PDB file of C-alpha atoms in Angstrom:
ATOM      1  CA  MET A   1       0.049  -0.008   0.020  1.00  0.00           C
ATOM      2  CA  ALA A   2       1.569   3.410  -0.953  1.00  0.00           C
ATOM      3  CA  ALA A   3       0.127   7.102  -0.644  1.00  0.00           C
ATOM      4  CA  HIS A   4       1.297  10.216  -2.315  1.00  0.00           C
ATOM      5  CA  ALA A   5       0.558  13.923  -1.168  1.00  0.00           C
ATOM      6  CA  GLY A   6       0.287  15.310  -4.551  1.00  0.00           C
ATOM      7  CA  ALA A   7       1.525  18.780  -4.333  1.00  0.00           C
ATOM      8  CA  ALA A   8       1.333  20.496  -0.727  1.00  0.00           C
ATOM      9  CA  ALA A   9       2.475  23.897   0.269  1.00  0.00           C
ATOM     10  CA  THR A  10       5.203  22.843   2.365  1.00  0.00           C
ATOM     11  CA  GLU A  11       8.922  23.405   2.781  1.00  0.00           C
ATOM     12  CA  PHE A  12       9.470  20.175   1.364  1.00  0.00           C
ATOM     13  CA  GLY A  13      10.973  20.526  -2.072  1.00  0.00           C
ATOM     14  CA  ARG A  14      11.546  24.364  -2.059  1.00  0.00           C
ATOM     15  CA  ASP A  15      15.075  23.973  -2.517  1.00  0.00           C
ATOM     16  CA  SER A  16      15.077  21.286  -4.804  1.00  0.00           C
ATOM     17  CA  GLY A  17      14.540  23.110  -8.196  1.00  0.00           C
ATOM     18  CA  GLY A  18      10.954  21.949  -8.424  1.00  0.00           C
ATOM     19  CA  LEU A  19       7.620  23.261  -9.063  1.00  0.00           C
ATOM     20  CA  MET A  20       7.269  24.565  -5.398  1.00  0.00           C
ATOM     21  CA  ARG A  21      10.552  26.173  -5.804  1.00  0.00           C
ATOM     22  CA  VAL A  22       8.992  28.242  -8.955  1.00  0.00           C
ATOM     23  CA  LEU A  23       6.000  28.782  -7.392  1.00  0.00           C
ATOM     24  CA  SER A  24       7.511  29.951  -4.033  1.00  0.00           C
ATOM     25  CA  ALA A  25       9.457  32.667  -5.787  1.00  0.00           C
ATOM     26  CA  PRO A  26       8.396  36.465  -4.746  1.00  0.00           C
ATOM     27  CA  PRO A  27       6.399  37.244  -7.858  1.00  0.00           C
ATOM     28  CA  LEU A  28       4.490  33.935  -7.589  1.00  0.00           C
ATOM     29  CA  ARG A  29       4.083  33.228  -4.156  1.00  0.00           C
ATOM     30  CA  TRP A  30       0.461  33.702  -4.120  1.00  0.00           C
ATOM     31  CA  VAL A  31      -0.167  31.016  -6.656  1.00  0.00           C
ATOM     32  CA  PRO A  32       0.280  27.458  -4.677  1.00  0.00           C
ATOM     33  CA  ALA A  33      -2.724  28.207  -2.388  1.00  0.00           C
ATOM     34  CA  PRO A  34      -5.265  27.910  -4.752  1.00  0.00           C
ATOM     35  CA  LEU A  35      -3.506  25.206  -6.987  1.00  0.00           C
ATOM     36  CA  VAL A  36      -2.005  22.885  -4.435  1.00  0.00           C
ATOM     37  CA  ASN A  37      -3.062  21.374  -1.165  1.00  0.00           C
ATOM     38  CA  THR A  38      -2.207  22.600   2.275  1.00  0.00           C
ATOM     39  CA  ALA A  39       0.375  20.705   4.366  1.00  0.00           C
ATOM     40  CA  ALA A  40      -2.800  19.203   6.328  1.00  0.00           C
ATOM     41  CA  GLU A  41      -4.637  18.350   3.085  1.00  0.00           C
ATOM     42  CA  GLY A  42      -1.381  16.735   1.979  1.00  0.00           C
ATOM     43  CA  ALA A  43      -1.183  14.326   4.898  1.00  0.00           C
ATOM     44  CA  LEU A  44      -4.752  12.944   4.341  1.00  0.00           C
ATOM     45  CA  PRO A  45      -3.767  10.361   1.612  1.00  0.00           C
ATOM     46  CA  THR A  46      -1.415   8.912   4.033  1.00  0.00           C
ATOM     47  CA  LEU A  47      -3.779   8.944   6.901  1.00  0.00           C
ATOM     48  CA  ARG A  48      -6.642   7.354   4.842  1.00  0.00           C
ATOM     49  CA  ALA A  49      -4.188   4.536   3.579  1.00  0.00           C
ATOM     50  CA  ALA A  50      -3.128   4.028   7.336  1.00  0.00           C
ATOM     51  CA  VAL A  51      -6.904   4.313   9.059  1.00  0.00           C
ATOM     52  CA  ASP A  52      -9.244   3.304   6.526  1.00  0.00           C
ATOM     53  CA  PRO A  53     -10.809  -0.371   7.241  1.00  0.00           C
ATOM     54  CA  GLU A  54     -11.315  -0.554   3.179  1.00  0.00           C
ATOM     55  CA  ALA A  55      -7.693   0.203   2.273  1.00  0.00           C
ATOM     56  CA  ARG A  56      -5.982  -2.467   0.630  1.00  0.00           C
ATOM     57  CA  GLY A  57      -2.445  -3.608  -0.166  1.00  0.00           C
ATOM     58  CA  GLY A  58      -1.334  -2.880  -4.002  1.00  0.00           C
ATOM     59  CA  HIS A  59      -3.551   0.378  -4.016  1.00  0.00           C
ATOM     60  CA  LEU A  60      -2.318   3.542  -4.032  1.00  0.00           C
ATOM     61  CA  TYR A  61      -3.942   6.691  -2.389  1.00  0.00           C
ATOM     62  CA  GLY A  62      -3.551  10.296  -3.230  1.00  0.00           C
ATOM     63  CA  PRO A  63      -5.407  13.525  -4.339  1.00  0.00           C
ATOM     64  CA  ALA A  64      -8.226  12.642  -6.933  1.00  0.00           C
ATOM     65  CA  GLY A  65      -8.043  16.102  -8.588  1.00  0.00           C
ATOM     66  CA  VAL A  66      -6.200  16.864 -12.126  1.00  0.00           C
ATOM     67  CA  HIS A  67      -2.875  15.081 -12.443  1.00  0.00           C
ATOM     68  CA  GLY A  68      -3.091  13.950  -8.683  1.00  0.00           C
ATOM     69  CA  VAL A  69      -1.972  17.489  -7.641  1.00  0.00           C
ATOM     70  CA  LYS A  70      -4.780  18.496  -5.586  1.00  0.00           C
ATOM     71  CA  GLY A  71      -8.088  16.939  -4.030  1.00  0.00           C
ATOM     72  CA  ARG A  72      -9.865  14.479  -1.660  1.00  0.00           C
ATOM     73  CA  PRO A  73      -7.596  11.337  -1.102  1.00  0.00           C
ATOM     74  CA  GLU A  74      -9.080   8.541  -2.997  1.00  0.00           C
ATOM     75  CA  GLN A  75      -7.757   5.145  -4.377  1.00  0.00           C
ATOM     76  CA  VAL A  76      -5.887   6.180  -7.383  1.00  0.00           C
ATOM     77  CA  GLU A  77      -4.276   4.554 -10.164  1.00  0.00           C
ATOM     78  CA  VAL A  78      -0.813   3.095  -9.377  1.00  0.00           C
ATOM     79  CA  PHE A  79       1.617   4.370 -11.848  1.00  0.00           C
ATOM     80  CA  ALA A  80       3.090   2.320 -14.602  1.00  0.00           C
ATOM     81  CA  ALA A  81       6.847   2.828 -13.571  1.00  0.00           C
ATOM     82  CA  ALA A  82       5.711   1.794  -9.721  1.00  0.00           C
ATOM     83  CA  ARG A  83       4.446  -1.537 -11.133  1.00  0.00           C
ATOM     84  CA  ASP A  84       7.762  -2.466 -13.065  1.00  0.00           C
ATOM     85  CA  GLU A  85       9.027  -5.393 -11.185  1.00  0.00           C
ATOM     86  CA  VAL A  86      12.505  -5.334 -12.528  1.00  0.00           C
ATOM     87  CA  ALA A  87      12.967  -1.757 -11.541  1.00  0.00           C
ATOM     88  CA  GLY A  88      11.365  -2.344  -8.071  1.00  0.00           C
ATOM     89  CA  ALA A  89      13.924  -5.357  -7.530  1.00  0.00           C
ATOM     90  CA  THR A  90      16.843  -3.119  -8.774  1.00  0.00           C
ATOM     91  CA  LEU A  91      15.660  -0.062  -6.299  1.00  0.00           C
ATOM     92  CA  TRP A  92      15.172  -2.350  -3.621  1.00  0.00           C
ATOM     93  CA  GLU A  93      18.813  -4.049  -3.841  1.00  0.00           C
ATOM     94  CA  ARG A  94      20.377  -0.499  -4.157  1.00  0.00           C
ATOM     95  CA  CYS A  95      18.722   0.353  -1.185  1.00  0.00           C
ATOM     96  CA  GLU A  96      19.922  -2.588   0.938  1.00  0.00           C
ATOM     97  CA  GLN A  97      23.472  -1.698  -0.407  1.00  0.00           C
ATOM     98  CA  LEU A  98      23.388   1.848   0.693  1.00  0.00           C
ATOM     99  CA  THR A  99      22.095   1.351   3.840  1.00  0.00           C
ATOM    100  CA  GLY A 100      23.636  -1.966   4.716  1.00  0.00           C
ATOM    101  CA  VAL A 101      20.297  -3.039   5.906  1.00  0.00           C
ATOM    102  CA  ARG A 102      18.870  -6.308   4.627  1.00  0.00           C
ATOM    103  CA  TYR A 103      15.142  -7.404   4.900  1.00  0.00           C
ATOM    104  CA  PRO A 104      14.619 -11.060   3.767  1.00  0.00           C
ATOM    105  CA  LEU A 105      11.590 -11.203   1.658  1.00  0.00           C
ATOM    106  CA  PRO A 106       9.564 -14.222   0.813  1.00  0.00           C
TER     107      PRO A 106
END
């Protein structure tokens, strides 16, 4: 089970060169409020995935609005890249190498 916040007006990503950095530039500071979730709204998909008795493994929860950027937390389509088993296995192995922590999977 997974969740994503969509775009939320938080400090996360402001220094990464991404969309939130552009939108937080002085002339555009007013733009994020109507176009993105608040920090509290951004937390709702994770909260729903954690406590909704109907939430199921293998599902993704995120904002149901346009392009998954803003909206009520709903079950949304899992991105094709996230279903790529080869990429997932490669990412898992790399994480184990980098952290030195190994989780045996069945």
